[in-house]
Tab-separated table of C-alpha atoms and ligand atoms in Angstrom:
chain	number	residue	atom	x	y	z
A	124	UNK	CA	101.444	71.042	116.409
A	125	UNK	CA	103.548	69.231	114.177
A	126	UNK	CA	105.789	70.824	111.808
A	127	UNK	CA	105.193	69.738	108.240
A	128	UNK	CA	107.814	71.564	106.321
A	129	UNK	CA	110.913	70.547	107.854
A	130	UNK	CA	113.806	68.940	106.056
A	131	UNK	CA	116.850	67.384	108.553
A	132	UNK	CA	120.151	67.663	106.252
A	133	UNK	CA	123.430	66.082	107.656
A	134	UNK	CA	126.378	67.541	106.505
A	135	UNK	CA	129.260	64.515	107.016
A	136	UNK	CA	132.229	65.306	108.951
A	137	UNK	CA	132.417	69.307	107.566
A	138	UNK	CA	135.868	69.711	109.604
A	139	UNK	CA	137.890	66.409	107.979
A	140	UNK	CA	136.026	66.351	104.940
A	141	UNK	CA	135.176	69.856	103.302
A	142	UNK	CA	137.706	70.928	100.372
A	143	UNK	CA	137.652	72.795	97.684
A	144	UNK	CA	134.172	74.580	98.675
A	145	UNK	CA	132.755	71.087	99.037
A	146	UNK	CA	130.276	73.643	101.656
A	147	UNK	CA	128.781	75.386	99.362
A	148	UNK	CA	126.638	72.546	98.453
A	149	UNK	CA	125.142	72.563	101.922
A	150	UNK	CA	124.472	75.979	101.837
A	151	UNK	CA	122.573	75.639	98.572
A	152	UNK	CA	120.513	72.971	99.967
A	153	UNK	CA	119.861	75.087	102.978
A	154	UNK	CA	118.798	78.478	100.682
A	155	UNK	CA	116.968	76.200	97.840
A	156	UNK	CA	115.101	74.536	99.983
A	157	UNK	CA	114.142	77.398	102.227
A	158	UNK	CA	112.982	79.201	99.321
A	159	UNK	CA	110.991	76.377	98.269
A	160	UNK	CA	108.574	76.749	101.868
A	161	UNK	CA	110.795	73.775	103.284
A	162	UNK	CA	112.471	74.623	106.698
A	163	UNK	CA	115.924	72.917	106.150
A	164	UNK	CA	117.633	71.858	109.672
A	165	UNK	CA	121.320	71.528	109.428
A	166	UNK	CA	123.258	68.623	111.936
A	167	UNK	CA	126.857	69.000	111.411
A	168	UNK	CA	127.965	65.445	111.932
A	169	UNK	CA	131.747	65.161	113.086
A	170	UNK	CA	133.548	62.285	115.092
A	171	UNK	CA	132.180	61.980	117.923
A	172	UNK	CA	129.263	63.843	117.662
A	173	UNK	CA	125.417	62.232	118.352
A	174	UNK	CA	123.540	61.440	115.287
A	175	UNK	CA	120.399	63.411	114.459
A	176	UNK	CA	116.853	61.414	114.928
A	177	UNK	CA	115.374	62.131	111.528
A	178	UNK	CA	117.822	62.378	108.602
A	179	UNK	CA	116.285	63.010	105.133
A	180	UNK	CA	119.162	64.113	103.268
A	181	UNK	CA	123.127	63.676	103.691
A	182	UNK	CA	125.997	65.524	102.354
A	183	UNK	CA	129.513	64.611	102.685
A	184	UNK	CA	132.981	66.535	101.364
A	185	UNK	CA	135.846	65.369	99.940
A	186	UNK	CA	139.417	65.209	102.142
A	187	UNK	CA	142.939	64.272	101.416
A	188	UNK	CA	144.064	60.875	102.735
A	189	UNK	CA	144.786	62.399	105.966
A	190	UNK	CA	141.382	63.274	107.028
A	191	UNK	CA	140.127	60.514	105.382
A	192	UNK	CA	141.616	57.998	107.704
A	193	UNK	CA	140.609	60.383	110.994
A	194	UNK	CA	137.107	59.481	110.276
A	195	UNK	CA	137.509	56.219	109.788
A	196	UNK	CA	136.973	54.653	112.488
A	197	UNK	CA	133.676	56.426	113.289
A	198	UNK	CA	132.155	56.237	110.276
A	199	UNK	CA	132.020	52.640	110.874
A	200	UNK	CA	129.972	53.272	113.974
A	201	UNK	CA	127.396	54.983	111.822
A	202	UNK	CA	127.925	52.387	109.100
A	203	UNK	CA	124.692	50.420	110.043
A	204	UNK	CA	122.629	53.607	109.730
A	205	UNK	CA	123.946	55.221	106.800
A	206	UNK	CA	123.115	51.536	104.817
A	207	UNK	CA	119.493	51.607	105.921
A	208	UNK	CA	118.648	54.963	105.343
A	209	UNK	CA	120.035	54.427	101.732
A	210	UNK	CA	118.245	51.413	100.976
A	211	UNK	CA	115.127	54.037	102.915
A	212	UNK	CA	115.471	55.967	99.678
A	213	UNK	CA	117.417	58.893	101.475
A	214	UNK	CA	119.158	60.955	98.832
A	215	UNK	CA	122.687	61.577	100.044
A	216	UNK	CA	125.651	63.402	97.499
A	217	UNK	CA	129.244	62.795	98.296
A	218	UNK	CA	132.074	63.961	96.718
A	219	UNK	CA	135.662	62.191	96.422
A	220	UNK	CA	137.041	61.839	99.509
A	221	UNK	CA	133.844	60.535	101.025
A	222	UNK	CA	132.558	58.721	97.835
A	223	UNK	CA	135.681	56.628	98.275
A	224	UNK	CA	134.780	55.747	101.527
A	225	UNK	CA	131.006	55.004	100.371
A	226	UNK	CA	132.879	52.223	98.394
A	227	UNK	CA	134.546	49.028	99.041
A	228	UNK	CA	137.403	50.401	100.138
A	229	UNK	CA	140.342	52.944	99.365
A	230	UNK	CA	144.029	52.040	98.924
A	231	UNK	CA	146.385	54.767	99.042
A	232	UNK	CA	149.922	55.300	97.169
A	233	UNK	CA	151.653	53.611	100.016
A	234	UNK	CA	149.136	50.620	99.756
A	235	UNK	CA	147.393	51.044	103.075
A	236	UNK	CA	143.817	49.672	103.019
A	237	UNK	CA	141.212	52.334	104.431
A	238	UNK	CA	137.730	50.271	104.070
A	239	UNK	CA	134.397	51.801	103.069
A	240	UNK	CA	131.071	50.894	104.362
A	241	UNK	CA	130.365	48.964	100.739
A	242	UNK	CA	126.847	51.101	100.229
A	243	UNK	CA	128.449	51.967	96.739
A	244	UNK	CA	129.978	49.031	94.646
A	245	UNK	CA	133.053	50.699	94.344
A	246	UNK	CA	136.416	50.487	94.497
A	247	UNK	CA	139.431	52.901	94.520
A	248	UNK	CA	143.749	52.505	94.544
A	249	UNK	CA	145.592	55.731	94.606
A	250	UNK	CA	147.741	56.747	91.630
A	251	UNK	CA	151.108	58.737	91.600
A	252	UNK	CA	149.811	60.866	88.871
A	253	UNK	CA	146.972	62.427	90.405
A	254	UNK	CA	143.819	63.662	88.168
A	255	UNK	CA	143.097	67.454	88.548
A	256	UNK	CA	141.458	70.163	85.942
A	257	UNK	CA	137.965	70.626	85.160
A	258	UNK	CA	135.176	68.405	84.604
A	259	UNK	CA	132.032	68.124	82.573
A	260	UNK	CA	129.543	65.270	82.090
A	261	UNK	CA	126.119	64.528	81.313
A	262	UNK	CA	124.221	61.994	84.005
A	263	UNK	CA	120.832	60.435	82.956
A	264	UNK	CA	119.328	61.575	85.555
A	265	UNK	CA	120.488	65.561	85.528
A	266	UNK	CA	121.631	66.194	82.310
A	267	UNK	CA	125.058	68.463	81.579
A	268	UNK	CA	126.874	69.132	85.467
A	269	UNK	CA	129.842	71.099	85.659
A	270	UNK	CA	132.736	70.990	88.557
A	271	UNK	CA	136.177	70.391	89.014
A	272	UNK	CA	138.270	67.154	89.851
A	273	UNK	CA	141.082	66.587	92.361
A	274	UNK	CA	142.390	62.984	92.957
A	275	UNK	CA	144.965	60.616	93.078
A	276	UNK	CA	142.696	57.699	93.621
A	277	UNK	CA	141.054	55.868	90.301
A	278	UNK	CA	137.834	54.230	91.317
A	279	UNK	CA	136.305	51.505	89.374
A	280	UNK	CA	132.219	50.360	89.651
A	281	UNK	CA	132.285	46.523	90.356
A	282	UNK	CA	128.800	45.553	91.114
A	283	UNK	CA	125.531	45.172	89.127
A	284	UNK	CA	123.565	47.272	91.277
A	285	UNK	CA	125.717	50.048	91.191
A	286	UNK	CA	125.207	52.396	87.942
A	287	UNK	CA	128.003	54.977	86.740
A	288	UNK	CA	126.309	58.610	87.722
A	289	UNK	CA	127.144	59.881	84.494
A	290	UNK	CA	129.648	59.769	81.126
A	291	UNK	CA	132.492	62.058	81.024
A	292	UNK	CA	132.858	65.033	78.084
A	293	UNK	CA	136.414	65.190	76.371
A	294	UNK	CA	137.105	67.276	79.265
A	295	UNK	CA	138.031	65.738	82.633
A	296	UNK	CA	139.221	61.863	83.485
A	297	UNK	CA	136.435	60.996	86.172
A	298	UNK	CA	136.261	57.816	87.522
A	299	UNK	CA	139.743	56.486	86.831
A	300	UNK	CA	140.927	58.149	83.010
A	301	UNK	CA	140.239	55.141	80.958
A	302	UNK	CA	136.010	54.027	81.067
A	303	UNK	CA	134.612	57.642	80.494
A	304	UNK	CA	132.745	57.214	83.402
A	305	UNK	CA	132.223	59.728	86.392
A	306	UNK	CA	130.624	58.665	90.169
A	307	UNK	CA	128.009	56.462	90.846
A	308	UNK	CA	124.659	55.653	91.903
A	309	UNK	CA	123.027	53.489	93.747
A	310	UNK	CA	119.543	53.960	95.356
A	311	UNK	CA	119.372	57.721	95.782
A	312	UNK	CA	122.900	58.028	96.972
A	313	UNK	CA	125.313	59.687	95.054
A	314	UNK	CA	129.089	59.664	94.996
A	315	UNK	CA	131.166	61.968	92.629
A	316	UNK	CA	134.298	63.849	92.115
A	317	UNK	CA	132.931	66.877	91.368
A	318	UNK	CA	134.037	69.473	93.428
A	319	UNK	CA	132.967	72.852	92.711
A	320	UNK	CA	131.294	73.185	94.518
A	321	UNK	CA	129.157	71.557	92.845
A	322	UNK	CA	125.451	72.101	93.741
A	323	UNK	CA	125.604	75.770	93.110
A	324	UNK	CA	126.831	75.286	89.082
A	325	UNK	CA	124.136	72.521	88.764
A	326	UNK	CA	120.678	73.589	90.219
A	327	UNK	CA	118.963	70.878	89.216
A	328	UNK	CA	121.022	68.463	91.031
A	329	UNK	CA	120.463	70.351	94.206
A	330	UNK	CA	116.748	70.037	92.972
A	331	UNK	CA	116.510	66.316	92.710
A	332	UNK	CA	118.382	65.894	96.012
A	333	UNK	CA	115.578	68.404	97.467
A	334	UNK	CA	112.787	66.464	96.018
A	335	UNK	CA	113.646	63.061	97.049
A	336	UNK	CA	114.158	64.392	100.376
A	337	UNK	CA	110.400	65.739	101.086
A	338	UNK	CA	109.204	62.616	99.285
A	339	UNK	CA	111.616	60.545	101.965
A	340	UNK	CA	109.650	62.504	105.170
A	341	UNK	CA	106.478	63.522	103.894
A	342	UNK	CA	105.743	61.363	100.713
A	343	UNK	CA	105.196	64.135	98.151
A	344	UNK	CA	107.628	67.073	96.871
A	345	UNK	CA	105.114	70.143	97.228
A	346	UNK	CA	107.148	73.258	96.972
A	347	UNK	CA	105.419	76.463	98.462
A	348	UNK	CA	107.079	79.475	96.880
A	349	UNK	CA	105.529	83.132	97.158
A	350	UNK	CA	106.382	85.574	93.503
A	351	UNK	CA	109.589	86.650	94.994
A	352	UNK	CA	111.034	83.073	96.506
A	353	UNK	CA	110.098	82.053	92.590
A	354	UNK	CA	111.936	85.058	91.554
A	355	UNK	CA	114.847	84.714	93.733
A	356	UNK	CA	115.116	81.028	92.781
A	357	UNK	CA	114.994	82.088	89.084
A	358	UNK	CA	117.942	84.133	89.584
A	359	UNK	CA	120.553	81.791	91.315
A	360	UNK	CA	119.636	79.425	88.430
A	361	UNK	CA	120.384	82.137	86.010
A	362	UNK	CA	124.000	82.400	87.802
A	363	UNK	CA	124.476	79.025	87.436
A	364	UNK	CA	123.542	79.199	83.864
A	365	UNK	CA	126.124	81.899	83.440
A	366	UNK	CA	128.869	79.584	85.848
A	367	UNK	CA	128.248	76.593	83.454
A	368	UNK	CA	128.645	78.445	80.447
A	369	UNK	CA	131.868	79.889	81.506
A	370	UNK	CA	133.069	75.896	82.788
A	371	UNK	CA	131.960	73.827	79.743
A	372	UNK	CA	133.350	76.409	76.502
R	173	LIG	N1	142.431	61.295	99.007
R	173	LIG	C1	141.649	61.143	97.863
R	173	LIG	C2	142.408	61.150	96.559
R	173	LIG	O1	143.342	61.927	96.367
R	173	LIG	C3	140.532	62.169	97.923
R	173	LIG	C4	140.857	63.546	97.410
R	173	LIG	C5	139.696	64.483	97.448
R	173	LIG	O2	138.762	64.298	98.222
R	173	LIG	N2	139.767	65.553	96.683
R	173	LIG	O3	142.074	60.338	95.715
C-alpha cells in the first residue's frame, strides 16, 4: 500500500552549513508536521552524499565563508535539480550562508568569486563591517517574523522575478543596511538572514513551508490532527508568541 502522508524534507549540507541553531528549523518542520498526521522523512544532504528520490521540501543553514566554499563545488552537481524542483513549486527556506549561494554569486572581503546556482536574482559582496543584532520584519506573505542577523555580505535583488521576502522594522539592516529590505522570494523558495532559529519564533512560516509541501506531493494541504496534536500545536505557538514578544519590544 502506498503511503499517503509522507513528507521527504532535505536538510542542505547540516555539517558546513548549520550556525547559529540554523537546526532548529528542521526539527520544527519534523515535529509540526508530524503533529499535523504528515510523516516527515528527513535526508541529510552533505557533499558527497546521494540525493533523495522525492524531495518536497528543502532547508539549508547558514556558514561562514569557509564552509561556504567546501560545498561549492557540489552544490553545483545538484544545481540542475535544485532549479527544477523550484520552478516544481517546492518550498525550500535558506538562511544566509546558503541564500547567498541561491544567488548570483558571493564575493568575499578578499574579492574571491564563490558563484551561486542563480535560482534567486541575487547578488552579494562582503563588507568589513559586518551586520549582526536582532532582526524584525513584516513579509507579505507571513506577517511580523522575528530572528537574528549575522553577516558581512550585503546582498542586493537584481531581477524582476525575484521579490524582496519582506521590509525591515527600525530594528535590524537585512539585505544590505540601506533598501529596508530583508531576503527574497522567488517561486516558493525562500532565502533570508534570519537566523534564530528562525522557524520556531515564527510558526506560521514553518506553516506555509508545511502546506506548500503536501500541496507539492499530494495536491491538497489536509492536516489530520487528533484534540491533543491540536493542543500540543497550540502550545508551541503560544511559546513562540511569548519568544516574539520578548524579540520585537
Ligand atoms: N559568510 C557569509 C557572510 O558573512 C554568511 C554568514 C552566515 O551564514 N551567517 O556574509
Amino acid at each position: 500500500m502506498t503511503d499517503t502522508r509522507v513528507l521527504d524534507i532535505v536538510s542542505l549540507y547540516p555539517k558546513e552549513m548549520n550556525i547559529y541553531g540554523d537546526t532548529g528549523n528542521v526539527k520544527t518542520i519534523e515535529l509540526r508536521a508530524r503533529l499535523m498526521g504528515y510523516k516527515p522523512r528527513i535526508h541529510q544532504y552533505n557533499v558527497g552524499d546521494t540525493w533523495p528520490e522525492h524531495v518536497d521540501m528543502i532547508l539549508g543553514g547558514g556558514g561562514q565563508d569557509k564552509g561556504q566554499a567546501i560545498i561549492s563545488d557540489d552544490f553545483f552537481t545538484r544545481a540542475q535539480q535544485i532549479r527544477t524542483l523550484a520552478e516544481e513549486g517546492v518550498p525550500m527556506l535558506v538562511i544566509c550562508g546558503l541564500y547567498q549561494l541561491f544567488g548570483e554569486y558571493f564575493e568575499t572581503r578578499e574579492g574571491k568569486r564563490l558563484p551561486g546556482i542563480h535560482v534567486l536574482g541575487v547578488h552579494t559582496v562582503g563588507q568589513d563591517t559586518r551586520m549582526i543584532g536582532n532582526l524584525v520584519e513584516h513579509s507579505e506573505q507571513c506577517g511580523p517574523i522575528v530572528g537574528y542577523e549575522n553577516h558581512s555580505g550585503q546582498t542586493v535583488l537584481h531581477d524582476d522575478g525575484t521579490q524582496p521576502w519582506a521590509t525591515v522594522d527600525d530594528e535590524g539592516t537585512g539585505n544590505n543596511g540601506t533598501d529596508h529590505t530583508e531576503g527574497a522570494r522567488k517561486f516558493n523558495v525562500i532565502g533570508t538572514y534570519m537566523h534564530g532559529s528562525v522557524l520556531p519564533k515564527n510558526p506560521q512560516l514553518a506553516d506555509f513551508l508545511i502546506k506548500k509541501a503536501a500541496e507539492h506531493r499530494y495536491g491538497t494541504f489536509a492536516p489530520q490532527m487528533s484534540d491533543e496534536q491540536k493542543a500540543q500545536l497550540d502550545t508551541l505557538d503560544a511559546l513562540a508568541g511569548a519568544a516574539f514578544d520578548v524579540a520585537a519590544h
